[in-house]
Amino acid sequence: MQFYNIYSKKVPGTGVEPAQLAPHASETCVSTNFTIRAFLLIKGCKGKRLASKMQKRALFVYFCSNFLSLSWMMPDLHSIWLLLAGLGLFLFGVSTMEESLRILISRPFKKILYRFTRNAFSSVMTGVSITALLQSSTMVILLVMSFAGAGIIGLENGIGIILGANLGTTSTGWIMTVLGFNLNITQFVLPLMGVSGLVYVFIRQEKIKQLFRFLLGFSLLLLGLGYMKDSFSFIAETYDLSLLVNRSLVLFFLFGLALTSVIQSITAAMMIYLSSLAAGMIDFHQAMYLILGSSLGMSMVGIIGSLKGNVIKKRLALAQFIYNLFIISLTLLLVRYYKVLIIHYLHIADPLIAIVAFHSMFNLSGILVAAPFLKQFTRLIIRLIPDQSQQQSVYILHVNPKETLSSVQALNKEVLCFLDDSLAMNRRLLHVDQAHASYIEDYTRLKAYESEITIFYKKLFSSEMLELEVERVNLLISVVRNATLSVKDIKDIRHNIDELANSGNDVKYKFFKDIQTLQTPFYNRIKACLDNTVFLTDMELIELKNMLKGIYMQGNNMISSEKENRFLDLPTLSNLFWNINNSNESMLRSLTLLWSYIKETDK
């Protein structure tokens, strides 16, 4: 271990004699690593013989003087609380704005999202627009997961929206750079906060109330930004920040990653970086690495949040992470060229505008690179996370019941699938189509399917729904119940059907074939309506009712004509036709209720 003669040599890196360190403790800040080095030297020398007791004492003085200097350098409680208060107000303001916007425009927004996500380009542009409007990429991602799980938008379009959300969230930096750092915030924030707060408390009309709640959140956001800016300015003016000079840029990247993972808001992290940059605590190059770390940190939040989530949530979170990892890696390779482009070609002298421009530029570059390969990227994500779910439901499996609009639409799609499955099982029970499993297994699977839909139906009522939505949901669940009854009626006579179908008696077998002949056109007609609901009209339902009456009358005639036939058990045949007729009525009732739902939604 090397020891320095502290009486004859200067302490490495300080340019002063060790004995002079204490008098200068109030005038200069000694670097942290020298203090740590002194501590390690003292600790490492335990049990060892030093050159002299004087060296040990001097080394201890060196450590204490450095420690006192660093203690003096630490920010006081006022600046720390100012920073924390600013961050708290900023995050609370963002949350308030999100909640008010959710109430104000959530339903129109969801309709817009459904309408304008038909292809990859429109999905990306929608992601940019709605994130810039809502000022919350987290909220947008949650809505995308809900819509993708409901089958309203595909996984490919959902990924496109997430790509656009990365660019849309940069709008906050532009707004804050223009408003928060170039204007005197207190001149208009306090009046805005006062007026919006009073109106929000005393007004009763919900839309106006939520509008001023949004403005109150915005004023809190700006006030928090002002506190953060003042805190960083105070630290920059009071303390020696030479510790940040020539530090590894990897540390700034990791700090951005950790900060955003903890506070779960890239917007708040961006405001901290802008405040630090404005105060001169960090330079432009360091801020670039902080932002890149935060971009990856935000996707890490999604990955952690989806560990126990469903498959669609995991796919979207993984897609966001892989995309961010790719574009950040690409940006790290080109970071010097971005710096040259912004400073020397675009001639942006203001470091705040420069860093916001960098944030927008690398996100835009990522979209231009990734968007043409969105289909291939989606297929990769599906291969990486296959759907191994054993559940029967398709559309309601991944949808959030609290998102009422997407939930009702998902339930509609699920009910159509259930009705189609019920019809297919009736066809198999009557041997119209070939069965691939025992009818007990088939019926058990259908009942499990019904149970999943019923559970989802009950979850829907835990969220706030409009009266019209309640009526529509009740129509859909009635469709499921009647379809299940239809299958049950046929299932209960399956043993009678099998006896006729497998009989060696020609009379019995002919009776079975006559039943098939009566039922097949009816089932085909319903199948055509389910495959394309355009064919489902009031006139079509009337014709189906007439067909049902015809089946009933022909069945009675078949039984009457066989009264004298000793090979047929007439009570059994009467019960058989009774169940078939009840099944047909339940199936037609399901179709009628579905048509009522379609007409309600078209209003």
Coordinates of C-alpha atoms in Angstrom, one line a residue:
M1 CA 0.0 0.0 0.0
Q2 CA 1.3 3.4 -1.0
F3 CA 1.5 6.2 1.6
Y4 CA 2.1 9.8 0.9
N5 CA 4.4 11.9 3.1
I6 CA 1.9 14.4 4.0
Y7 CA 4.4 16.9 5.4
S8 CA 6.6 17.0 2.3
K9 CA 4.2 16.2 -0.6
K10 CA 1.0 17.8 -1.8
V11 CA -2.1 15.7 -1.7
P12 CA -2.7 14.2 -5.2
G13 CA -5.2 16.2 -7.3
T14 CA -5.5 19.1 -4.9
G15 CA -2.4 21.2 -5.3
V16 CA -2.3 22.1 -1.6
E17 CA -0.5 20.8 1.4
P18 CA -2.6 18.4 3.6
A19 CA -2.1 20.6 6.6
Q20 CA -3.7 23.5 4.6
L21 CA -6.9 21.5 3.8
A22 CA -8.8 22.4 6.9
P23 CA -8.4 26.2 6.6
H24 CA -9.6 26.0 3.1
A25 CA -12.7 23.8 3.8
S26 CA -15.0 26.8 3.7
E27 CA -13.5 28.1 0.5
T28 CA -13.2 25.1 -1.8
C29 CA -14.8 21.7 -2.2
V30 CA -12.5 18.7 -2.2
S31 CA -13.4 15.9 -4.6
T32 CA -15.2 12.9 -3.1
N33 CA -12.8 10.2 -4.2
F34 CA -9.9 11.8 -2.1
T35 CA -12.0 11.5 1.0
I36 CA -12.9 7.9 0.2
R37 CA -9.3 7.2 -0.6
A38 CA -8.2 8.5 2.8
F39 CA -10.9 6.5 4.6
L40 CA -9.8 3.3 2.8
L41 CA -6.1 3.9 3.6
I42 CA -7.0 4.3 7.3
K43 CA -9.2 1.2 7.3
G44 CA -6.6 -0.8 5.3
C45 CA -3.9 0.0 7.8
K46 CA -5.6 -1.6 10.8
G47 CA -3.3 -4.0 12.4
K48 CA -0.3 -2.9 10.3
R49 CA 2.7 -0.8 11.3
L50 CA 2.8 2.6 9.7
A51 CA 6.1 4.5 9.0
S52 CA 5.3 6.8 12.0
K53 CA 2.4 7.8 14.3
M54 CA 2.7 11.2 12.7
Q55 CA 1.7 9.9 9.3
K56 CA -1.3 8.2 10.8
R57 CA -2.4 11.4 12.5
A58 CA -1.9 13.5 9.5
L59 CA -3.8 11.0 7.3
F60 CA -6.7 11.2 9.8
V61 CA -6.6 15.0 9.7
Y62 CA -6.8 14.7 5.9
F63 CA -9.9 12.5 6.0
C64 CA -11.6 14.7 8.6
S65 CA -10.9 17.9 6.7
N66 CA -12.3 16.4 3.5
F67 CA -15.4 15.1 5.3
L68 CA -16.1 18.5 6.8
S69 CA -15.7 20.1 3.4
L70 CA -18.2 17.6 1.9
S71 CA -20.7 18.0 4.7
W72 CA -20.6 21.8 4.1
M73 CA -21.2 21.1 0.4
M74 CA -24.4 19.0 0.8
P75 CA -27.6 20.9 -0.1
D76 CA -29.5 22.2 2.9
L77 CA -33.0 20.9 3.7
H78 CA -34.7 23.9 2.1
S79 CA -33.4 23.1 -1.4
I80 CA -34.2 19.4 -0.9
W81 CA -37.8 20.0 0.2
L82 CA -38.2 22.6 -2.6
L83 CA -37.2 19.9 -5.1
L84 CA -39.4 17.3 -3.6
A85 CA -42.4 19.7 -3.4
G86 CA -41.9 20.7 -7.0
L87 CA -41.8 17.0 -8.1
G88 CA -44.8 16.2 -6.1
L89 CA -46.8 19.1 -7.4
F90 CA -45.8 18.3 -11.0
L91 CA -46.8 14.6 -10.7
F92 CA -50.1 15.5 -8.9
G93 CA -50.8 18.1 -11.6
V94 CA -50.2 15.5 -14.4
S95 CA -52.5 13.0 -12.5
T96 CA -55.2 15.6 -12.1
M97 CA -55.1 16.5 -15.8
E98 CA -55.3 12.8 -16.8
E99 CA -58.4 12.2 -14.6
S100 CA -60.2 15.2 -15.9
L101 CA -59.4 14.4 -19.5
R102 CA -60.5 10.8 -18.9
I103 CA -64.0 12.1 -17.9
L104 CA -64.2 14.9 -20.5
I105 CA -63.2 13.1 -23.6
S106 CA -62.7 9.4 -22.9
R107 CA -65.7 8.2 -24.8
P108 CA -65.2 10.4 -27.9
F109 CA -61.5 9.6 -27.7
K110 CA -62.1 5.8 -27.8
K111 CA -64.3 6.2 -30.8
I112 CA -61.6 8.2 -32.6
L113 CA -59.1 5.5 -31.6
Y114 CA -61.3 2.8 -33.1
R115 CA -61.9 4.8 -36.3
F116 CA -58.4 6.0 -37.0
T117 CA -56.3 2.8 -36.4
R118 CA -57.1 1.0 -39.7
N119 CA -53.5 0.7 -40.8
A120 CA -50.0 1.1 -39.5
F121 CA -49.5 4.7 -40.6
S122 CA -52.8 6.0 -39.2
S123 CA -52.0 4.1 -35.9
V124 CA -48.7 5.8 -35.5
M125 CA -50.2 9.2 -36.3
T126 CA -53.0 8.5 -33.8
G127 CA -50.5 7.6 -31.2
V128 CA -48.6 10.9 -31.7
S129 CA -51.8 13.0 -31.7
I130 CA -53.6 11.5 -28.7
T131 CA -50.4 11.5 -26.5
A132 CA -49.8 15.1 -27.3
L133 CA -53.4 15.9 -26.4
L134 CA -53.6 13.8 -23.2
Q135 CA -50.0 14.5 -22.2
S136 CA -49.7 11.0 -20.8
S137 CA -48.1 8.1 -22.7
T138 CA -48.9 5.8 -19.8
M139 CA -52.6 6.5 -20.1
V140 CA -52.4 5.9 -23.9
I141 CA -50.6 2.6 -23.5
L142 CA -53.2 1.4 -21.0
L143 CA -56.0 2.3 -23.4
V144 CA -54.2 0.6 -26.3
M145 CA -53.9 -2.6 -24.2
S146 CA -57.6 -2.5 -23.4
F147 CA -58.6 -2.0 -27.1
A148 CA -56.2 -4.6 -28.4
G149 CA -57.4 -7.1 -25.9
A150 CA -61.0 -6.4 -26.9
G151 CA -60.3 -7.1 -30.5
I152 CA -61.2 -3.6 -31.5
I153 CA -57.7 -2.9 -32.8
G154 CA -55.1 -5.5 -33.7
L155 CA -51.8 -6.1 -32.1
E156 CA -50.0 -4.5 -35.1
N157 CA -52.0 -1.3 -34.8
G158 CA -51.5 -1.3 -31.1
I159 CA -47.8 -1.4 -31.5
G160 CA -48.0 1.4 -34.0
I161 CA -49.9 3.6 -31.5
I162 CA -47.1 2.9 -28.9
L163 CA -44.5 4.0 -31.4
G164 CA -46.4 7.2 -32.0
A165 CA -46.9 7.7 -28.3
N166 CA -43.1 7.9 -27.8
L167 CA -43.0 10.9 -30.2
G168 CA -46.2 12.4 -28.8
T169 CA -44.8 12.6 -25.3
T170 CA -42.0 14.9 -26.5
S171 CA -44.6 17.6 -26.9
T172 CA -44.6 18.2 -23.1
G173 CA -40.9 19.2 -23.3
W174 CA -41.7 21.8 -26.0
I175 CA -44.5 23.3 -24.0
M176 CA -42.5 23.5 -20.8
T177 CA -39.5 24.9 -22.6
V178 CA -41.5 27.7 -24.1
L179 CA -43.8 28.4 -21.1
G180 CA -42.0 27.2 -18.0
F181 CA -38.5 28.5 -18.7
N182 CA -39.0 31.6 -20.7
L183 CA -41.9 33.1 -18.7
N184 CA -42.3 34.3 -15.2
I185 CA -44.5 31.5 -13.9
T186 CA -45.9 33.2 -10.8
Q187 CA -47.3 36.0 -12.9
F188 CA -50.1 33.8 -14.3
V189 CA -50.0 30.5 -12.4
L190 CA -51.4 31.9 -9.1
P191 CA -54.4 33.7 -10.8
L192 CA -55.0 30.6 -12.9
M193 CA -54.9 28.3 -9.8
G194 CA -57.2 30.6 -7.8
V195 CA -59.8 30.9 -10.5
S196 CA -59.8 27.3 -11.6
G197 CA -59.8 26.0 -8.0
L198 CA -62.8 28.2 -7.0
V199 CA -64.8 27.3 -10.1
Y200 CA -64.1 23.6 -9.6
V201 CA -65.3 23.7 -6.0
F202 CA -68.5 25.8 -6.5
I203 CA -69.7 24.9 -10.0
R204 CA -72.1 22.0 -10.4
Q205 CA -72.2 21.3 -14.2
E206 CA -69.9 18.3 -14.7
K207 CA -68.2 19.3 -17.9
I208 CA -67.3 22.8 -16.8
K209 CA -66.2 21.3 -13.5
Q210 CA -63.8 18.9 -15.2
L211 CA -62.5 21.6 -17.5
F212 CA -61.5 23.8 -14.6
R213 CA -60.1 20.7 -12.9
F214 CA -57.9 20.3 -15.9
L215 CA -56.7 23.9 -15.6
L216 CA -56.1 23.5 -11.9
G217 CA -53.9 20.5 -12.7
F218 CA -52.1 22.4 -15.3
S219 CA -51.4 25.3 -12.9
L220 CA -50.1 22.8 -10.3
L221 CA -47.8 21.3 -13.0
L222 CA -46.4 24.7 -13.8
L223 CA -46.0 25.6 -10.1
G224 CA -44.1 22.4 -9.5
L225 CA -41.9 23.1 -12.5
G226 CA -41.1 26.5 -11.0
Y227 CA -40.2 25.0 -7.6
M228 CA -37.9 22.4 -9.3
K229 CA -36.2 25.2 -11.4
D230 CA -35.6 27.3 -8.3
S231 CA -34.2 24.4 -6.4
F232 CA -31.7 23.5 -9.1
S233 CA -30.8 27.1 -9.5
F234 CA -30.1 27.5 -5.8
I235 CA -27.9 24.3 -5.8
A236 CA -26.0 25.4 -8.9
E237 CA -25.3 28.9 -7.4
T238 CA -24.4 27.7 -3.9
Y239 CA -22.3 24.6 -4.4
D240 CA -19.3 23.6 -6.4
L241 CA -20.5 21.2 -9.1
S242 CA -17.1 20.2 -10.4
L243 CA -17.8 16.6 -9.3
L244 CA -20.0 16.3 -12.5
V245 CA -17.2 17.3 -14.8
N246 CA -15.6 14.6 -16.9
R247 CA -17.9 11.9 -15.3
S248 CA -18.6 8.8 -17.4
L249 CA -21.7 9.4 -19.5
V250 CA -22.8 5.8 -18.7
L251 CA -23.5 7.1 -15.2
F252 CA -25.9 9.7 -16.6
F253 CA -27.6 7.0 -18.7
L254 CA -28.0 4.7 -15.7
F255 CA -29.3 7.6 -13.6
G256 CA -32.0 8.4 -16.2
L257 CA -32.9 4.7 -16.3
A258 CA -33.2 4.4 -12.5
L259 CA -35.1 7.7 -12.0
T260 CA -37.8 7.0 -14.6
S261 CA -38.2 3.5 -13.3
V262 CA -38.8 4.9 -9.8
I263 CA -41.1 7.8 -10.5
Q264 CA -42.8 6.1 -13.5
S265 CA -43.1 9.3 -15.5
I266 CA -40.8 10.3 -18.4
T267 CA -42.5 13.7 -18.4
A268 CA -41.4 14.4 -14.8
A269 CA -37.9 13.1 -15.5
M270 CA -37.7 15.4 -18.5
M271 CA -38.7 18.4 -16.3
I272 CA -35.9 17.5 -13.9
Y273 CA -33.3 17.4 -16.7
L274 CA -34.5 20.6 -18.2
S275 CA -34.3 22.3 -14.8
S276 CA -30.8 21.0 -14.2
L277 CA -29.8 22.1 -17.7
A278 CA -31.2 25.6 -17.2
A279 CA -29.4 25.9 -13.9
G280 CA -26.1 24.9 -15.5
M281 CA -25.7 21.8 -13.4
I282 CA -25.3 19.5 -16.4
D283 CA -24.4 20.2 -20.0
F284 CA -26.1 19.3 -23.2
H285 CA -24.2 16.1 -23.8
Q286 CA -24.9 14.8 -20.4
A287 CA -28.6 15.7 -20.8
M288 CA -28.7 13.6 -24.0
Y289 CA -27.7 10.5 -22.1
L290 CA -30.1 11.2 -19.3
I291 CA -33.0 11.3 -21.7
L292 CA -31.9 8.1 -23.5
G293 CA -31.8 6.3 -20.1
S294 CA -35.2 7.6 -19.2
S295 CA -36.7 6.4 -22.5
L296 CA -35.5 2.9 -21.7
G297 CA -36.6 3.3 -18.1
M298 CA -40.2 4.0 -19.1
S299 CA -40.4 0.7 -21.1
M300 CA -38.9 -1.1 -18.1
V301 CA -41.9 0.1 -16.1
G302 CA -44.2 -1.6 -18.7
I303 CA -42.2 -4.8 -18.5
I304 CA -42.4 -5.0 -14.7
G305 CA -46.1 -4.1 -14.7
S306 CA -46.9 -6.9 -17.2
L307 CA -45.1 -9.8 -15.4
K308 CA -48.3 -11.1 -14.0
G309 CA -50.5 -9.7 -16.8
N310 CA -52.2 -11.4 -19.7
V311 CA -50.7 -12.3 -23.0
I312 CA -51.7 -9.2 -24.9
K313 CA -50.3 -6.9 -22.1
K314 CA -47.0 -8.9 -22.2
R315 CA -46.8 -8.6 -26.0
L316 CA -47.3 -4.9 -26.0
A317 CA -44.9 -4.3 -23.1
L318 CA -42.2 -6.5 -24.8
A319 CA -42.8 -4.7 -28.1
Q320 CA -42.3 -1.3 -26.4
F321 CA -39.1 -2.6 -24.7
I322 CA -37.6 -4.1 -27.8
Y323 CA -38.4 -1.1 -29.9
N324 CA -37.0 1.4 -27.3
L325 CA -33.9 -0.8 -26.8
F326 CA -33.3 -0.8 -30.6
I327 CA -33.8 2.9 -31.2
I328 CA -31.7 3.9 -28.1
S329 CA -28.9 1.6 -29.2
L330 CA -29.0 3.2 -32.6
T331 CA -29.1 6.7 -31.1
L332 CA -26.1 5.9 -28.9
L333 CA -24.1 5.0 -32.1
L334 CA -25.2 8.3 -33.7
V335 CA -25.3 10.6 -30.7
R336 CA -22.3 12.7 -31.9
Y337 CA -23.9 13.2 -35.3
Y338 CA -27.1 14.4 -33.6
K339 CA -25.1 16.9 -31.6
V340 CA -23.4 18.2 -34.7
L341 CA -26.7 18.4 -36.6
I342 CA -28.5 20.3 -33.8
I343 CA -25.6 22.8 -33.0
H344 CA -23.8 23.3 -36.2
Y345 CA -26.4 22.7 -38.9
L346 CA -29.7 23.7 -37.2
H347 CA -27.8 26.5 -35.2
I348 CA -29.9 25.9 -32.1
A349 CA -28.0 27.9 -29.4
D350 CA -30.5 27.5 -26.6
P351 CA -29.6 24.3 -24.8
L352 CA -33.2 23.7 -23.6
I353 CA -34.6 23.9 -27.1
A354 CA -31.6 21.8 -28.3
I355 CA -32.3 18.9 -25.8
V356 CA -36.0 18.9 -26.6
A357 CA -35.2 18.8 -30.3
F358 CA -32.9 15.9 -29.7
H359 CA -35.7 14.0 -27.8
S360 CA -38.1 14.6 -30.7
M361 CA -35.5 13.8 -33.4
F362 CA -34.4 10.4 -32.2
N363 CA -38.0 9.3 -31.6
L364 CA -39.0 10.4 -35.1
S365 CA -36.0 8.6 -36.5
G366 CA -37.1 5.5 -34.7
I367 CA -40.6 5.6 -36.3
L368 CA -39.2 6.2 -39.8
V369 CA -36.9 3.1 -39.3
A370 CA -39.4 0.8 -37.6
A371 CA -42.7 1.6 -39.2
P372 CA -42.0 -0.1 -42.6
F373 CA -41.3 -3.4 -40.8
L374 CA -44.3 -3.2 -38.4
K375 CA -45.9 -6.4 -39.7
Q376 CA -42.7 -8.4 -39.4
F377 CA -42.1 -7.0 -35.9
T378 CA -45.6 -8.0 -34.8
R379 CA -45.1 -11.6 -36.0
L380 CA -41.8 -11.7 -34.1
I381 CA -43.5 -10.6 -30.9
I382 CA -46.2 -13.2 -31.3
R383 CA -43.6 -15.9 -31.8
L384 CA -41.7 -14.7 -28.7
I385 CA -44.9 -14.7 -26.5
P386 CA -47.3 -17.4 -27.9
D387 CA -50.8 -17.6 -26.5
Q388 CA -50.9 -20.6 -24.2
S389 CA -54.1 -19.8 -22.5
Q390 CA -56.6 -22.6 -21.9
Q391 CA -59.6 -20.3 -21.6
Q392 CA -62.4 -20.5 -24.1
S393 CA -63.0 -16.8 -24.5
V394 CA -61.3 -14.8 -27.2
Y395 CA -62.2 -11.2 -27.0
I396 CA -63.0 -10.5 -23.3
L397 CA -60.0 -12.4 -22.1
H398 CA -57.6 -9.4 -22.3
V399 CA -60.0 -6.5 -21.9
N400 CA -60.3 -4.3 -18.8
P401 CA -63.9 -4.4 -17.6
K402 CA -63.5 -0.8 -16.3
E403 CA -63.1 0.4 -19.9
T404 CA -66.9 0.2 -20.6
L405 CA -66.9 1.1 -24.3
S406 CA -64.3 -1.4 -25.3
S407 CA -65.7 -4.0 -22.9
V408 CA -69.2 -3.8 -24.4
Q409 CA -67.8 -4.1 -27.9
A410 CA -65.6 -7.1 -26.8
L411 CA -68.6 -8.7 -25.2
N412 CA -70.6 -8.3 -28.4
K413 CA -67.9 -10.1 -30.4
E414 CA -67.6 -12.8 -27.7
V415 CA -71.4 -13.4 -27.7
L416 CA -71.3 -13.8 -31.5
C417 CA -68.6 -16.4 -31.1
F418 CA -70.6 -18.2 -28.4
L419 CA -73.7 -18.2 -30.4
D420 CA -71.8 -19.7 -33.4
D421 CA -70.3 -22.3 -31.1
S422 CA -73.7 -23.2 -29.7
L423 CA -75.2 -23.6 -33.2
A424 CA -72.2 -25.8 -34.2
M425 CA -72.7 -28.0 -31.2
N426 CA -76.4 -28.5 -32.0
R427 CA -75.4 -29.6 -35.5
R428 CA -73.0 -32.1 -34.0
L429 CA -75.5 -33.4 -31.5
L430 CA -77.9 -34.1 -34.3
H431 CA -75.1 -35.6 -36.4
V432 CA -75.5 -32.9 -39.1
D433 CA -71.8 -32.3 -38.7
Q434 CA -69.2 -34.7 -37.5
A435 CA -68.1 -34.6 -33.9
H436 CA -64.4 -34.5 -33.0
A437 CA -65.0 -35.2 -29.2
S438 CA -67.6 -36.7 -27.0
Y439 CA -70.7 -34.6 -26.5
I440 CA -70.0 -34.6 -22.8
E441 CA -66.6 -32.9 -23.3
D442 CA -68.2 -30.6 -25.9
Y443 CA -70.9 -29.5 -23.5
T444 CA -68.5 -29.1 -20.6
R445 CA -66.3 -26.8 -22.7
L446 CA -69.4 -24.7 -23.7
K447 CA -70.5 -24.4 -20.1
A448 CA -67.0 -23.2 -19.2
Y449 CA -67.3 -20.7 -22.0
E450 CA -70.6 -19.5 -20.7
S451 CA -69.1 -19.2 -17.2
E452 CA -66.3 -17.0 -18.5
I453 CA -68.7 -14.6 -20.2
T454 CA -71.0 -14.5 -17.1
I455 CA -68.0 -13.6 -14.8
F456 CA -67.0 -10.9 -17.2
Y457 CA -70.6 -9.7 -17.3
K458 CA -70.7 -9.4 -13.5
K459 CA -67.3 -7.5 -13.5
L460 CA -68.8 -5.0 -15.9
F461 CA -71.3 -3.9 -13.3
S462 CA -68.5 -3.0 -10.9
S463 CA -67.6 -0.1 -13.2
E464 CA -69.7 2.9 -14.0
M465 CA -72.0 2.3 -17.0
L466 CA -74.6 4.5 -18.6
E467 CA -78.2 3.3 -18.5
L468 CA -78.1 2.6 -22.2
E469 CA -75.0 0.5 -21.8
V470 CA -76.6 -1.5 -19.1
E471 CA -79.6 -2.3 -21.3
R472 CA -77.3 -3.4 -24.2
V473 CA -75.1 -5.6 -21.9
N474 CA -78.3 -7.3 -20.5
L475 CA -79.4 -8.0 -24.1
L476 CA -76.1 -9.7 -24.8
I477 CA -76.1 -11.9 -21.7
S478 CA -79.7 -12.9 -22.6
V479 CA -78.4 -14.1 -26.0
V480 CA -75.9 -16.3 -24.2
R481 CA -78.4 -17.8 -21.8
N482 CA -80.9 -18.7 -24.5
A483 CA -78.2 -20.2 -26.7
T484 CA -77.1 -22.4 -23.7
L485 CA -80.7 -23.5 -23.2
S486 CA -80.9 -24.4 -26.9
V487 CA -77.9 -26.7 -26.6
K488 CA -79.1 -28.2 -23.3
D489 CA -82.4 -29.2 -24.9
I490 CA -80.6 -31.1 -27.7
K491 CA -78.0 -32.5 -25.3
D492 CA -80.8 -34.0 -23.1
I493 CA -82.1 -36.1 -26.0
R494 CA -78.7 -37.1 -27.4
H495 CA -79.1 -40.7 -26.3
N496 CA -82.5 -40.9 -28.2
I497 CA -80.8 -39.4 -31.3
D498 CA -78.0 -41.9 -31.1
E499 CA -80.4 -44.8 -30.7
L500 CA -82.2 -43.7 -33.9
A501 CA -79.0 -43.0 -35.8
N502 CA -77.4 -46.3 -34.9
S503 CA -80.5 -48.4 -35.3
G504 CA -80.5 -51.4 -37.6
N505 CA -84.3 -50.8 -38.1
D506 CA -84.9 -49.0 -41.3
V507 CA -88.0 -47.3 -39.9
K508 CA -86.1 -45.8 -37.0
Y509 CA -83.2 -44.8 -39.2
K510 CA -85.5 -43.1 -41.7
F511 CA -87.1 -41.2 -38.8
F512 CA -83.6 -39.9 -37.8
K513 CA -82.9 -38.8 -41.4
D514 CA -86.2 -37.0 -41.5
I515 CA -85.3 -35.1 -38.4
Q516 CA -82.0 -34.1 -40.0
T517 CA -83.8 -33.0 -43.1
L518 CA -86.1 -30.7 -41.1
Q519 CA -83.3 -29.2 -39.0
T520 CA -80.5 -28.6 -41.5
P521 CA -82.1 -25.7 -43.5
F522 CA -83.0 -24.0 -40.2
Y523 CA -79.5 -24.3 -38.9
N524 CA -78.0 -23.2 -42.2
R525 CA -80.2 -20.1 -42.2
I526 CA -79.1 -19.1 -38.7
K527 CA -75.5 -19.7 -39.6
A528 CA -75.7 -17.4 -42.6
C529 CA -77.1 -14.6 -40.3
L530 CA -74.2 -15.1 -37.8
D531 CA -71.5 -15.1 -40.5
N532 CA -72.8 -11.8 -41.9
T533 CA -75.2 -9.8 -39.7
V534 CA -76.2 -7.8 -42.8
F535 CA -78.6 -10.7 -43.6
L536 CA -80.1 -10.3 -40.1
T537 CA -83.3 -8.2 -40.6
D538 CA -86.8 -8.1 -39.3
M539 CA -88.0 -9.8 -42.4
E540 CA -85.4 -12.6 -42.0
L541 CA -86.6 -13.2 -38.4
I542 CA -90.2 -13.4 -39.6
E543 CA -89.2 -16.0 -42.2
L544 CA -87.3 -18.0 -39.5
K545 CA -90.4 -18.0 -37.3
N546 CA -92.5 -19.3 -40.1
M547 CA -89.8 -22.0 -40.8
L548 CA -90.0 -22.9 -37.1
K549 CA -93.7 -23.3 -37.3
G550 CA -93.3 -25.5 -40.3
I551 CA -90.8 -27.8 -38.5
Y552 CA -93.2 -28.1 -35.6
M553 CA -96.1 -29.0 -37.8
Q554 CA -94.1 -31.5 -39.9
G555 CA -92.8 -33.1 -36.7
N556 CA -96.4 -33.6 -35.4
N557 CA -97.4 -35.1 -38.7
M558 CA -94.5 -37.5 -38.6
I559 CA -95.5 -38.7 -35.2
S560 CA -99.2 -39.0 -36.2
S561 CA -98.3 -41.1 -39.3
E562 CA -96.3 -43.6 -37.1
K563 CA -99.0 -44.2 -34.5
E564 CA -99.6 -47.7 -35.6
N565 CA -95.9 -48.5 -36.1
R566 CA -94.9 -51.0 -33.3
F567 CA -91.1 -50.3 -33.9
L568 CA -91.4 -46.7 -32.6
D569 CA -92.0 -45.6 -29.0
L570 CA -94.4 -42.7 -29.5
P571 CA -94.0 -41.0 -26.1
T572 CA -90.2 -41.0 -26.6
L573 CA -90.6 -39.5 -30.1
S574 CA -93.0 -36.8 -28.7
N575 CA -90.5 -35.9 -26.0
L576 CA -87.8 -35.8 -28.7
F577 CA -89.7 -33.4 -30.9
W578 CA -90.7 -31.3 -27.9
N579 CA -87.0 -30.8 -26.9
I580 CA -86.0 -30.0 -30.5
N581 CA -88.8 -27.4 -30.8
N582 CA -87.8 -25.8 -27.5
S583 CA -84.2 -25.7 -28.7
N584 CA -85.2 -24.1 -31.9
E585 CA -87.2 -21.5 -30.1
S586 CA -84.3 -20.7 -27.7
M587 CA -81.9 -20.4 -30.7
L588 CA -84.3 -18.1 -32.5
R589 CA -84.8 -16.0 -29.4
S590 CA -81.1 -15.6 -29.1
L591 CA -80.9 -14.3 -32.7
T592 CA -83.8 -11.9 -32.0
L593 CA -82.1 -10.5 -29.0
L594 CA -78.9 -10.1 -31.0
W595 CA -80.8 -8.2 -33.6
S596 CA -82.3 -6.0 -30.9
Y597 CA -78.8 -5.2 -29.7
I598 CA -77.6 -4.4 -33.3
K599 CA -80.5 -2.0 -33.8
E600 CA -79.8 -0.3 -30.4
T601 CA -76.1 0.3 -31.3
D602 CA -77.1 1.7 -34.8
K603 CA -79.2 4.5 -33.2

